[in-house]
Short mmCIF file of C-alpha atoms and ligand atoms in Angstrom, two decimals:
data_model
loop_
_atom_site.label_atom_id
_atom_site.label_comp_id
_atom_site.label_asym_id
_atom_site.label_seq_id
_atom_site.Cartn_x
_atom_site.Cartn_y
_atom_site.Cartn_z
CA MET A 939 0.00 0.00 0.00
CA TYR A 940 1.17 3.52 -0.91
CA GLU A 941 4.26 2.07 -2.69
CA ASP A 942 3.70 4.53 -5.53
CA ARG A 943 3.68 7.40 -3.04
CA ILE A 944 6.35 6.28 -0.56
CA ARG A 945 9.06 4.98 -2.87
CA ARG A 946 11.72 4.56 -0.18
CA PRO A 947 10.71 1.32 1.52
CA ALA A 948 12.69 2.09 4.68
CA LEU A 949 10.32 4.99 5.36
CA MET A 950 7.22 2.79 5.47
CA ASN A 951 7.67 2.32 9.20
CA LYS A 952 7.23 6.08 9.66
CA LEU A 953 3.56 5.84 8.69
CA MET A 954 1.34 6.94 11.58
CA SER A 955 -1.84 8.80 12.36
CA ALA A 956 -1.96 12.59 12.58
CA GLU A 957 -2.74 12.22 16.32
CA GLN A 958 0.45 10.21 16.85
CA ALA A 959 2.49 12.67 14.79
CA ALA A 960 1.04 15.56 16.80
CA LEU A 961 2.70 14.12 19.92
CA LEU A 962 6.09 15.11 18.44
CA PHE A 963 5.29 18.78 19.09
CA LYS A 964 6.34 20.47 22.33
CA ASP A 965 5.19 23.73 23.82
CA GLY A 966 7.27 26.67 22.55
CA MET A 967 8.47 25.02 19.34
CA THR A 968 8.91 26.80 16.02
CA VAL A 969 7.01 25.03 13.29
CA GLY A 970 7.24 25.51 9.52
CA MET A 971 4.19 24.35 7.58
CA SER A 972 3.66 24.09 3.85
CA GLY A 973 0.84 26.12 2.33
CA PHE A 974 0.64 29.25 0.25
CA THR A 975 -2.62 31.16 -0.35
CA ARG A 976 -4.75 28.11 0.49
CA ALA A 977 -2.76 25.78 -1.78
CA GLY A 978 -0.64 22.81 -0.71
CA ASP A 979 -1.25 23.28 2.99
CA ALA A 980 -0.97 20.47 5.53
CA LYS A 981 -4.51 19.17 6.10
CA ALA A 982 -4.30 16.78 9.06
CA LEU A 983 -1.70 18.13 11.48
CA PRO A 984 -3.39 21.49 12.15
CA ALA A 985 -6.56 19.67 13.27
CA ALA A 986 -4.55 17.19 15.35
CA LEU A 987 -2.69 20.04 17.08
CA VAL A 988 -6.01 21.75 17.83
CA GLU A 989 -7.23 18.49 19.36
CA ARG A 990 -4.15 18.28 21.59
CA ALA A 991 -4.74 21.82 22.78
CA ARG A 992 -8.43 21.05 23.44
CA GLN A 993 -7.35 18.22 25.71
CA GLY A 994 -5.73 20.87 27.85
CA GLN A 995 -2.12 20.13 26.96
CA PRO A 996 0.00 23.31 26.88
CA LEU A 997 0.93 23.90 23.25
CA GLN A 998 1.84 27.35 22.04
CA LEU A 999 3.77 27.43 18.80
CA SER A 1000 5.51 29.92 16.56
CA LEU A 1001 4.01 29.10 13.19
CA LEU A 1002 5.71 29.92 9.90
CA THR A 1003 4.23 29.08 6.52
CA GLY A 1004 4.60 30.08 2.93
CA ALA A 1005 1.53 32.32 3.10
CA SER A 1006 -2.12 31.86 4.13
CA LEU A 1007 -3.53 28.39 4.89
CA GLY A 1008 -6.81 26.86 3.71
CA ASN A 1009 -9.32 24.66 5.52
CA GLU A 1010 -9.84 27.32 8.19
CA SER A 1011 -6.64 25.93 9.74
CA ASP A 1012 -5.29 29.34 10.70
CA GLY A 1013 -8.54 30.24 12.43
CA MET A 1014 -8.94 26.90 14.20
CA MET A 1015 -5.38 26.94 15.51
CA ALA A 1016 -5.69 30.57 16.59
CA ASN A 1017 -8.98 29.93 18.40
CA ALA A 1018 -7.52 26.89 20.17
CA GLY A 1019 -4.61 29.03 21.38
CA VAL A 1020 -2.03 26.95 19.49
CA VAL A 1021 -0.55 29.94 17.65
CA ALA A 1022 1.49 32.34 19.77
CA ARG A 1023 3.43 33.87 16.90
CA ARG A 1024 2.63 33.80 13.19
CA MET A 1025 4.54 34.82 10.06
CA PRO A 1026 4.85 35.83 7.23
CA PHE A 1027 1.23 36.14 5.91
CA GLN A 1028 -2.34 35.14 6.74
CA ALA A 1029 -5.83 35.83 5.42
CA ASP A 1030 -8.16 34.32 8.00
CA ALA A 1031 -10.90 36.26 9.77
CA ALA A 1032 -10.52 34.47 13.13
CA LEU A 1033 -6.73 34.75 13.19
CA ARG A 1034 -7.06 38.39 12.11
CA ARG A 1035 -9.20 39.04 15.21
CA LYS A 1036 -6.57 37.42 17.46
CA ILE A 1037 -3.84 39.49 15.83
CA ASN A 1038 -5.76 42.72 16.20
CA SER A 1039 -6.61 41.98 19.84
CA GLY A 1040 -2.92 41.43 20.54
CA GLU A 1041 -3.29 37.73 21.44
CA VAL A 1042 -1.21 36.54 18.49
CA MET A 1043 2.04 38.26 17.56
CA PHE A 1044 2.02 38.61 13.77
CA ILE A 1045 5.19 39.40 11.87
CA ASP A 1046 4.10 40.80 8.51
CA GLN A 1047 6.99 40.11 6.17
CA HIS A 1048 8.00 40.34 2.52
CA LEU A 1049 7.42 36.79 1.28
CA SER A 1050 10.88 36.51 -0.28
CA GLU A 1051 12.59 37.24 3.03
CA THR A 1052 11.53 34.51 5.46
CA ALA A 1053 13.75 31.84 3.91
CA GLU A 1054 16.69 34.23 3.80
CA GLN A 1055 16.29 35.17 7.48
CA LEU A 1056 16.05 31.52 8.48
CA ARG A 1057 19.17 30.67 6.48
CA SER A 1058 21.21 33.46 8.01
CA GLY A 1059 20.05 32.66 11.55
CA ASP A 1060 18.20 35.96 11.97
CA LEU A 1061 15.15 33.93 12.96
CA LYS A 1062 14.98 31.06 15.41
CA GLY A 1063 15.43 27.75 13.55
CA ILE A 1064 12.57 25.40 12.62
CA ASP A 1065 12.03 22.52 15.05
CA ILE A 1066 9.44 20.64 13.01
CA ALA A 1067 8.46 21.04 9.36
CA VAL A 1068 5.09 19.73 8.16
CA ILE A 1069 5.04 19.39 4.39
CA GLU A 1070 2.18 18.24 2.18
CA ALA A 1071 3.46 15.99 -0.59
CA VAL A 1072 2.40 14.05 -3.65
CA ALA A 1073 5.08 11.44 -2.99
CA ILE A 1074 8.48 10.69 -1.46
CA THR A 1075 11.10 9.60 -4.01
CA PRO A 1076 13.47 6.62 -3.62
CA GLU A 1077 16.12 9.11 -2.43
CA GLY A 1078 13.76 10.40 0.23
CA ALA A 1079 13.08 13.70 -1.57
CA ILE A 1080 9.65 15.30 -1.09
CA VAL A 1081 7.47 16.09 -4.14
CA PRO A 1082 5.24 19.05 -3.16
CA THR A 1083 1.60 19.46 -4.19
CA MET A 1084 -0.03 22.71 -5.41
CA SER A 1085 2.47 25.07 -3.81
CA VAL A 1086 6.15 25.19 -2.93
CA GLY A 1087 6.21 28.27 -0.71
CA ASN A 1088 8.91 27.96 1.97
CA SER A 1089 8.66 24.16 2.12
CA ALA A 1090 12.16 23.48 0.78
CA ASN A 1091 13.75 25.79 3.34
CA PHE A 1092 11.63 24.46 6.20
CA ALA A 1093 12.30 20.81 5.32
CA GLN A 1094 16.02 21.30 4.86
CA GLN A 1095 16.40 23.19 8.10
CA ALA A 1096 14.06 21.38 10.47
CA ALA A 1097 15.25 18.93 13.07
CA LYS A 1098 12.25 16.72 12.24
CA VAL A 1099 10.08 16.56 9.13
CA ILE A 1100 6.49 15.31 9.01
CA VAL A 1101 5.26 14.53 5.52
CA GLU A 1102 1.53 14.56 4.77
CA ILE A 1103 0.98 12.47 1.64
CA ASN A 1104 -2.24 13.75 0.08
CA LEU A 1105 -3.88 11.06 -2.05
CA SER A 1106 -6.17 13.64 -3.64
CA ALA A 1107 -3.12 15.31 -5.23
CA PRO A 1108 -2.48 13.27 -8.39
CA LEU A 1109 0.92 11.78 -9.09
CA SER A 1110 0.82 13.68 -12.38
CA LEU A 1111 1.76 16.85 -10.44
CA GLU A 1112 5.28 15.45 -10.24
CA GLY A 1113 7.58 17.38 -12.55
CA LEU A 1114 5.75 20.70 -12.17
CA HIS A 1115 8.10 21.98 -9.49
CA ASP A 1116 11.54 23.55 -9.83
CA ILE A 1117 13.30 23.53 -6.48
CA TYR A 1118 16.34 25.79 -6.32
CA VAL A 1119 17.73 26.90 -2.98
CA PRO A 1120 20.33 29.71 -3.04
CA GLN A 1121 23.65 29.20 -1.29
CA ALA A 1122 24.36 30.91 2.01
CA ARG A 1123 26.05 34.31 2.01
CA PRO A 1124 28.75 35.44 1.40
CA GLU A 1125 29.67 32.71 -1.11
CA ARG A 1126 26.46 33.04 -3.09
CA GLY A 1127 26.65 33.59 -6.84
CA PRO A 1128 23.93 34.96 -9.10
CA ILE A 1129 20.69 32.96 -9.27
CA PRO A 1130 20.96 31.52 -12.81
CA LEU A 1131 17.38 32.28 -13.84
CA LEU A 1132 17.35 34.40 -16.99
CA THR A 1133 13.83 33.77 -18.32
CA PRO A 1134 10.48 33.05 -16.63
CA TRP A 1135 10.30 29.55 -18.13
CA GLN A 1136 13.79 28.34 -17.27
CA ARG A 1137 14.18 25.42 -14.86
CA ILE A 1138 17.24 25.68 -12.64
CA GLY A 1139 16.61 23.14 -9.88
CA ALA A 1140 15.24 19.71 -8.99
CA THR A 1141 11.66 18.45 -9.20
CA ALA A 1142 11.59 17.49 -5.51
CA ILE A 1143 12.87 18.80 -2.18
CA ALA A 1144 16.04 16.97 -1.17
CA VAL A 1145 15.93 16.02 2.54
CA ASP A 1146 18.02 13.74 4.68
CA PRO A 1147 15.56 10.79 4.99
CA GLU A 1148 16.78 10.20 8.55
CA ARG A 1149 15.01 13.42 9.55
CA ILE A 1150 11.62 12.25 8.24
CA ALA A 1151 10.02 11.48 11.59
CA ALA A 1152 6.46 10.75 10.48
CA ILE A 1153 4.37 10.16 7.38
CA VAL A 1154 0.64 10.85 7.58
CA ILE A 1155 -1.85 9.99 4.83
CA THR A 1156 -4.58 12.47 3.92
CA ASP A 1157 -7.12 12.66 1.13
CA SER A 1158 -8.71 16.10 1.04
CA PRO A 1159 -8.35 18.75 -1.65
CA ASP A 1160 -7.16 22.32 -1.21
CA SER A 1161 -9.75 24.88 -0.17
CA PRO A 1162 -11.06 26.66 -3.24
CA SER A 1163 -10.09 30.25 -3.96
CA ASN A 1164 -12.37 32.82 -2.35
CA ALA A 1165 -11.81 35.52 -5.00
CA LEU A 1166 -15.12 36.98 -6.21
CA PRO A 1167 -15.96 37.15 -9.94
CA PRO A 1168 -15.30 40.39 -11.89
CA ASP A 1169 -17.90 43.17 -11.60
CA ASP A 1170 -18.49 46.48 -13.39
CA GLU A 1171 -15.91 48.31 -11.30
CA THR A 1172 -13.16 45.71 -11.68
CA ASP A 1173 -13.93 45.60 -15.42
CA ALA A 1174 -13.45 49.38 -15.56
CA ILE A 1175 -10.15 49.11 -13.65
CA ALA A 1176 -9.01 46.41 -16.09
CA ARG A 1177 -9.86 48.64 -19.07
CA HIS A 1178 -7.78 51.52 -17.66
CA VAL A 1179 -4.80 49.26 -17.02
CA ILE A 1180 -5.02 47.67 -20.47
CA THR A 1181 -5.29 51.06 -22.20
CA PHE A 1182 -2.23 52.18 -20.26
CA LEU A 1183 -0.27 49.07 -21.29
CA GLU A 1184 -1.33 49.57 -24.92
CA GLY A 1185 0.22 53.03 -24.64
CA GLU A 1186 3.45 51.47 -23.42
CA VAL A 1187 3.53 49.25 -26.50
CA GLN A 1188 2.70 52.15 -28.85
CA ALA A 1189 5.49 54.21 -27.27
CA GLY A 1190 7.91 51.38 -28.05
CA ARG A 1191 8.79 50.71 -24.43
CA MET A 1192 7.70 47.08 -24.77
CA ASP A 1193 6.28 44.80 -27.43
CA ALA A 1194 2.89 43.06 -27.47
CA SER A 1195 4.17 40.34 -25.17
CA LEU A 1196 4.68 43.08 -22.53
CA ARG A 1197 6.99 42.06 -19.69
CA PRO A 1198 6.41 39.07 -17.41
CA LEU A 1199 3.30 39.77 -15.34
CA GLN A 1200 2.80 39.48 -11.62
CA ALA A 1201 -0.71 39.75 -10.17
CA GLY A 1202 -1.43 39.77 -6.46
CA ILE A 1203 -4.06 37.88 -4.54
CA GLY A 1204 -7.65 38.93 -4.26
CA THR A 1205 -10.68 39.75 -6.28
CA ILE A 1206 -9.44 42.92 -7.96
CA ALA A 1207 -6.08 41.73 -9.28
CA ASN A 1208 -7.68 38.48 -10.50
CA ALA A 1209 -10.36 40.48 -12.32
CA VAL A 1210 -7.84 42.79 -13.97
CA LEU A 1211 -5.88 39.80 -15.23
CA HIS A 1212 -9.15 38.29 -16.46
CA GLY A 1213 -9.67 41.50 -18.48
CA LEU A 1214 -6.50 40.74 -20.46
CA ILE A 1215 -8.44 38.04 -22.31
CA ASP A 1216 -10.02 40.83 -24.38
CA SER A 1217 -6.71 42.63 -24.87
CA PRO A 1218 -4.51 42.79 -27.98
CA PHE A 1219 -1.50 41.40 -26.08
CA ARG A 1220 -0.02 38.12 -27.25
CA LYS A 1221 2.65 35.65 -26.13
CA MET A 1222 2.58 37.01 -22.61
CA THR A 1223 4.33 35.29 -19.71
CA MET A 1224 3.70 35.39 -15.96
CA PHE A 1225 6.32 35.47 -13.27
CA SER A 1226 4.16 35.72 -10.20
CA GLU A 1227 3.70 34.16 -6.79
CA VAL A 1228 0.11 32.91 -7.12
CA LEU A 1229 -1.75 31.70 -10.18
CA GLN A 1230 -5.47 32.34 -9.84
CA ASP A 1231 -8.29 31.33 -12.23
CA SER A 1232 -7.45 34.23 -14.54
CA ALA A 1233 -3.97 32.82 -15.24
CA ILE A 1234 -5.42 29.48 -16.32
CA GLU A 1235 -7.99 31.29 -18.51
CA LEU A 1236 -5.17 33.19 -20.20
CA LEU A 1237 -3.21 29.97 -20.73
CA ASP A 1238 -6.35 28.47 -22.27
CA SER A 1239 -6.91 31.47 -24.55
CA GLY A 1240 -3.32 31.09 -25.75
CA GLN A 1241 -2.41 34.67 -24.89
CA LEU A 1242 -0.23 33.49 -22.04
CA THR A 1243 2.51 31.15 -23.19
CA MET A 1244 3.60 30.07 -19.71
CA ALA A 1245 3.25 30.92 -16.05
CA SER A 1246 5.74 30.66 -13.20
CA ALA A 1247 4.64 31.02 -9.56
CA SER A 1248 4.92 29.52 -6.10
CA SER A 1249 1.34 28.32 -5.80
CA ILE A 1250 -1.84 27.62 -7.75
CA THR A 1251 -5.03 28.77 -5.99
CA LEU A 1252 -8.16 28.08 -8.01
CA SER A 1253 -11.93 27.91 -7.73
CA ALA A 1254 -13.25 24.35 -7.30
CA ALA A 1255 -14.27 24.08 -10.98
CA MET A 1256 -10.96 25.44 -12.27
CA HIS A 1257 -9.02 23.22 -9.86
CA LYS A 1258 -10.73 20.15 -11.32
CA LYS A 1259 -10.18 21.34 -14.88
CA PHE A 1260 -6.49 21.99 -14.18
CA LEU A 1261 -5.90 18.56 -12.65
CA ASP A 1262 -7.99 16.72 -15.26
CA ASN A 1263 -5.98 18.35 -18.05
CA ILE A 1264 -2.62 18.56 -16.35
CA GLU A 1265 -0.80 17.27 -19.45
CA GLN A 1266 -1.90 20.41 -21.33
CA TYR A 1267 -0.35 22.64 -18.70
CA ARG A 1268 2.69 20.61 -17.65
CA ASP A 1269 5.17 22.32 -19.96
CA ARG A 1270 3.69 25.76 -19.38
CA VAL A 1271 3.50 25.97 -15.59
CA VAL A 1272 6.43 26.03 -13.14
CA LEU A 1273 6.14 26.13 -9.34
CA ARG A 1274 9.14 27.53 -7.47
CA PRO A 1275 10.11 28.28 -3.88
CA GLN A 1276 8.74 31.69 -2.91
CA GLU A 1277 12.19 33.08 -2.33
CA ILE A 1278 12.82 32.49 -6.07
CA SER A 1279 9.38 33.47 -7.42
CA ASN A 1280 9.65 36.75 -5.48
CA HIS A 1281 13.40 37.27 -5.53
CA PRO A 1282 14.37 40.94 -5.96
CA GLU A 1283 17.34 39.97 -8.15
CA ILE A 1284 15.12 38.11 -10.61
CA VAL A 1285 12.17 40.53 -10.48
CA ARG A 1286 14.54 43.38 -11.39
CA ARG A 1287 16.33 41.33 -14.07
CA LEU A 1288 13.09 40.28 -15.81
CA GLY A 1289 11.48 43.74 -15.62
CA ILE A 1290 8.24 42.46 -14.12
CA ILE A 1291 4.96 44.36 -14.50
CA ALA A 1292 3.67 44.17 -10.92
CA LEU A 1293 -0.07 44.47 -10.39
CA ASN A 1294 -1.20 44.60 -6.77
CA THR A 1295 -4.16 45.84 -4.80
CA ALA A 1296 -4.22 48.72 -2.37
CA LEU A 1297 -6.64 49.20 0.50
CA GLU A 1298 -5.98 52.91 0.08
CA PHE A 1299 -3.46 55.28 -1.47
CA ASP A 1300 -2.82 58.92 -0.78
CA ILE A 1301 -2.68 61.92 -3.08
CA TYR A 1302 1.11 61.50 -3.42
CA GLY A 1303 1.05 57.79 -4.29
CA ASN A 1304 1.92 56.15 -0.96
CA VAL A 1305 0.07 52.85 -0.71
CA ASN A 1306 -1.48 51.07 2.26
CA SER A 1307 -2.08 47.39 1.45
CA THR A 1308 -2.42 46.02 4.95
CA HIS A 1309 -3.80 48.18 7.75
CA VAL A 1310 -7.51 49.01 7.86
CA GLY A 1311 -7.88 52.50 9.29
CA GLY A 1312 -4.10 52.57 9.82
CA THR A 1313 -4.19 50.18 12.78
CA HIS A 1314 -5.95 46.89 12.09
CA MET A 1315 -4.27 44.14 10.09
CA MET A 1316 -6.11 42.86 7.05
CA ASN A 1317 -3.88 40.13 5.55
CA GLY A 1318 -0.31 41.30 5.27
CA ILE A 1319 2.05 42.75 2.68
CA GLY A 1320 2.57 39.35 1.06
CA GLY A 1321 4.73 39.56 -2.02
CA SER A 1322 3.47 42.95 -3.13
CA GLY A 1323 6.60 44.71 -1.85
CA ASP A 1324 8.97 42.18 -3.43
CA PHE A 1325 7.47 42.96 -6.82
CA ALA A 1326 6.54 46.64 -6.44
CA ARG A 1327 10.01 47.66 -5.24
CA ASN A 1328 11.89 45.79 -7.93
CA GLY A 1329 9.66 45.49 -10.99
CA GLN A 1330 9.88 47.62 -14.13
CA LEU A 1331 6.34 48.89 -13.63
CA SER A 1332 4.58 48.90 -10.30
CA ILE A 1333 0.81 49.29 -10.68
CA PHE A 1334 -1.59 49.48 -7.72
CA VAL A 1335 -5.33 49.13 -8.23
CA SER A 1336 -8.25 49.70 -5.89
CA LYS A 1337 -11.93 50.47 -6.03
CA SER A 1338 -12.27 54.20 -5.37
CA VAL A 1339 -14.54 53.67 -2.35
CA ALA A 1340 -15.23 50.91 0.17
CA LYS A 1341 -18.16 50.17 2.49
CA ASP A 1342 -20.81 51.63 0.16
CA GLY A 1343 -18.95 54.88 -0.26
CA ALA A 1344 -18.33 55.57 3.44
CA ILE A 1345 -14.58 55.10 2.91
CA SER A 1346 -12.56 56.80 0.18
CA SER A 1347 -9.64 54.69 -1.01
CA VAL A 1348 -7.93 57.91 -2.09
CA VAL A 1349 -7.03 59.86 1.03
CA PRO A 1350 -4.92 62.89 1.94
CA PHE A 1351 -2.41 60.76 3.85
CA ALA A 1352 -2.22 56.95 3.86
CA ALA A 1353 -2.79 55.91 7.47
CA HIS A 1354 -0.15 53.18 7.11
CA VAL A 1355 2.41 52.94 4.31
CA ASP A 1356 3.54 49.61 2.84
CA HIS A 1357 4.74 50.97 -0.50
CA THR A 1358 6.17 54.45 -0.53
CA GLU A 1359 5.69 56.88 -3.40
CA HIS A 1360 9.19 55.84 -4.55
CA ASP A 1361 7.98 52.32 -5.37
CA VAL A 1362 4.68 53.19 -7.03
CA ASP A 1363 4.55 54.01 -10.76
CA VAL A 1364 0.84 53.84 -11.53
CA VAL A 1365 -2.39 53.90 -9.50
CA ALA A 1366 -5.82 53.10 -10.92
CA THR A 1367 -9.44 52.91 -9.78
CA GLU A 1368 -12.63 52.39 -11.77
CA TRP A 1369 -12.61 56.15 -12.52
CA GLY A 1370 -9.23 56.30 -14.19
CA LEU A 1371 -5.50 55.85 -13.96
CA ALA A 1372 -2.64 58.11 -12.88
CA ASP A 1373 0.77 57.52 -14.43
CA LEU A 1374 3.09 58.90 -11.77
CA ARG A 1375 6.40 58.22 -13.48
CA GLY A 1376 8.66 61.25 -13.57
CA LEU A 1377 6.23 63.41 -11.62
CA ALA A 1378 6.97 65.41 -8.47
CA PRO A 1379 4.59 65.07 -5.51
CA ARG A 1380 2.69 68.28 -6.35
CA GLU A 1381 2.10 67.00 -9.89
CA ARG A 1382 1.11 63.56 -8.65
CA ALA A 1383 -1.53 64.97 -6.32
CA ARG A 1384 -3.50 66.77 -9.04
CA LEU A 1385 -3.44 63.71 -11.31
CA ILE A 1386 -4.49 61.26 -8.58
CA ILE A 1387 -7.34 63.48 -7.37
CA GLU A 1388 -8.73 64.17 -10.85
CA HIS A 1389 -8.20 60.70 -12.35
CA CYS A 1390 -8.66 58.22 -9.51
CA ALA A 1391 -10.75 59.64 -6.66
CA HIS A 1392 -14.51 59.08 -6.57
CA PRO A 1393 -16.24 62.29 -7.76
CA ASP A 1394 -18.01 62.61 -4.38
CA TYR A 1395 -14.63 62.93 -2.66
CA ARG A 1396 -12.84 65.13 -5.21
CA PRO A 1397 -13.96 68.51 -3.76
CA GLN A 1398 -12.70 67.48 -0.30
CA LEU A 1399 -9.38 66.30 -1.70
CA ARG A 1400 -8.94 69.47 -3.77
CA ALA A 1401 -9.66 71.60 -0.71
CA TYR A 1402 -7.14 69.64 1.37
CA PHE A 1403 -4.45 69.96 -1.30
CA GLU A 1404 -5.03 73.69 -1.82
CA GLU A 1405 -4.76 74.31 1.93
CA ALA A 1406 -1.64 72.15 2.11
CA LEU A 1407 0.01 74.20 -0.66
CA LEU A 1408 -0.23 77.31 1.53
CA GLY A 1409 2.26 75.72 3.93
CA GLY A 1410 4.69 74.86 1.13
CA GLY A 1411 7.08 71.95 1.02
CA GLN A 1412 8.13 69.19 -1.36
CA THR A 1413 5.17 67.11 -0.18
CA PRO A 1414 2.68 69.62 1.23
CA HIS A 1415 0.41 68.56 4.09
CA VAL A 1416 -1.83 70.08 6.71
CA LEU A 1417 -0.53 67.86 9.48
CA GLU A 1418 -3.43 68.27 11.89
CA LYS A 1419 -5.85 67.31 9.10
CA ALA A 1420 -3.77 64.62 7.38
CA LEU A 1421 -5.51 61.73 9.16
CA SER A 1422 -8.75 63.56 9.85
CA TRP A 1423 -10.60 61.49 7.22
CA HIS A 1424 -9.87 58.26 9.07
CA ALA A 1425 -10.82 59.89 12.38
CA ARG A 1426 -14.08 61.16 10.82
CA TYR A 1427 -14.92 57.64 9.65
CA GLN A 1428 -14.37 56.30 13.18
CA ARG A 1429 -16.44 59.10 14.68
CA GLU A 1430 -19.25 59.50 12.13
CA GLY A 1431 -19.18 56.30 10.07
CA SER A 1432 -18.21 58.13 6.89
CA MET A 1433 -15.20 60.01 5.51
CA LEU A 1434 -17.53 62.27 3.56
CA VAL A 1435 -18.06 65.74 5.01
CA LYS A 1436 -21.82 66.20 5.40
N1 COA B 2403 -10.55 50.68 4.27
C1 COA B 2403 -11.19 49.66 4.89
N2 COA B 2403 -11.58 48.53 4.27
C2 COA B 2403 -11.33 48.44 2.94
C3 COA B 2403 -10.70 49.46 2.21
C4 COA B 2403 -10.30 50.63 2.93
N3 COA B 2403 -9.68 51.63 2.33
N4 COA B 2403 -10.62 49.09 0.93
C5 COA B 2403 -11.16 47.86 0.84
N5 COA B 2403 -11.60 47.48 2.04
C6 COA B 2403 -12.25 46.22 2.39
C7 COA B 2403 -13.39 45.87 1.45
O1 COA B 2403 -14.57 46.53 1.84
C8 COA B 2403 -13.48 44.36 1.63
O2 COA B 2403 -14.12 44.13 2.86
P1 COA B 2403 -15.12 42.88 3.04
O3 COA B 2403 -14.24 41.67 2.93
O4 COA B 2403 -15.67 43.10 4.41
O5 COA B 2403 -16.11 43.01 1.92
C9 COA B 2403 -12.00 43.95 1.81
O6 COA B 2403 -11.31 45.15 2.18
C10 COA B 2403 -11.37 43.36 0.56
O7 COA B 2403 -11.48 44.29 -0.46
P2 COA B 2403 -11.81 43.89 -1.97
O8 COA B 2403 -12.26 45.15 -2.64
O9 COA B 2403 -12.72 42.72 -2.02
O10 COA B 2403 -10.37 43.56 -2.56
P3 COA B 2403 -9.48 42.25 -2.67
O11 COA B 2403 -10.19 40.97 -2.38
O12 COA B 2403 -8.85 42.38 -4.00
O13 COA B 2403 -8.41 42.45 -1.50
C11 COA B 2403 -6.54 43.45 -0.35
C12 COA B 2403 -7.70 43.63 -1.36
C13 COA B 2403 -5.73 44.74 -0.32
C14 COA B 2403 -7.11 43.14 1.04
C15 COA B 2403 -5.68 42.23 -0.83
O14 COA B 2403 -5.30 42.42 -2.16
C16 COA B 2403 -4.42 42.09 0.03
O15 COA B 2403 -4.43 41.50 1.10
N6 COA B 2403 -3.29 42.66 -0.44
C17 COA B 2403 -2.05 42.65 0.31
C18 COA B 2403 -1.18 41.50 -0.07
C19 COA B 2403 -0.75 41.56 -1.50
O16 COA B 2403 -0.86 42.53 -2.19
N7 COA B 2403 -0.21 40.50 -1.98
C20 COA B 2403 0.24 40.50 -3.37
C21 COA B 2403 1.00 39.38 -3.70
S1 COA B 2403 0.09 37.88 -3.24
#
């Protein structure tokens, strides 16, 4: 049994239940789990750890992953008190509440950096890695499932490795992955990746088989993507971005294949990418961290020749279609460790077009992607900074208002800044797009207000800017009013002046 999945016979005696494997964990340990934006996450161990905690055994862990987990695992573990510290990304409502109440310490980190900090000893080492796998090779190497994330780094560093073999992940996934782990500093040479489609590593994660402490069998699929379908506003945003990119081609700055595309998580970025199906661009490539439904649609339409990422997060229907037709995609999809998919060196070399979503941006182009009202964590910065800082073009999109118009996404002063004006080239809402390249802050402000803000909020923004100009400066502000919009929303339930 399972010979096709556990191809190193000596490891057969490591088969055990999730409950038995959960006994390997001790209070205070640092744990690295596979999983990236709901894809390829460990399915059984989170529930078994929750069960241990429910039995009253002290178990508080520092939990590192690739990115967010599916199956409500983050929420269940947070509610059971299993998670004391969490990094580098999450997107779970229950965990979010624990973070914002101060019960869980959340370290919101660029997704390319976790592996690097572990390697250099800046972070405490991993005690146990839990990695979901399609199979274990005769050499003892681990074949990941629908994401790679930080799994290679966790597995290679951990004192003990628990492998969850997921029978619902078909063996045909083998060969999709390209596992390359950079050398330690200071000996490291350049990462030899010169094109998005190149393969530079192995198809499985090499691990010392002696450190595989347990193998658990599971059989449940990834949680489906929770991105919403495109709507009128996201369609309008897509049209503005596509018109802008057409202008780049007409100006001779790029050809119709553009530059490799990155698109962030969430409804809006997925919808904008979906809009490219009706675009004149051809032979495009993606070098991103997550592939959502839109990427598969573009592969199907033939406009996208290939896509490289660290995870594949799809709706249930698209997930089935992808797996049923894996042979059609095999040569056109590559899954890499997140430190490679998001690596600044490669993002800069390839000249990525980075498309990410803002919660809000200010009149000078500073972007808040993470903190609602400036204080409360939404999800985290994810890979947006890796790409925005280093890409050729950094585009941020947002709907112009949130909460039925009570919140303007264009504000005088971003209440938290993840991406400074120096890293933001273009901002767009359903009303229009502002190309900020080569513009000084005073020029940026007029363009952002007139092109991107909701018309209801434009008079207020104009008035703020005019008053700010009276005080002068490179980046004029009325400091006592800079955050008054957020304060007004807290006080009156709307940013709009009545
Ligand atoms: N203030 C408060 N809430 C806001 C807001 C603002 N300025 N702008 C949007 N929101 C709320 C929306 O109302 C919505 O709330 P709901 O879930 O209660 O309906 C929620 O934020 C999500 O907004 P939505 O418009 O559906 O966008 P999205 O699904 O595309 O997500 C982000 C937007 C910013 C939350 C998401 O893209 C993100 O987490 N980004 C940071 C990480 C990242 O960029 N990674 C990229 C590489 S993976």
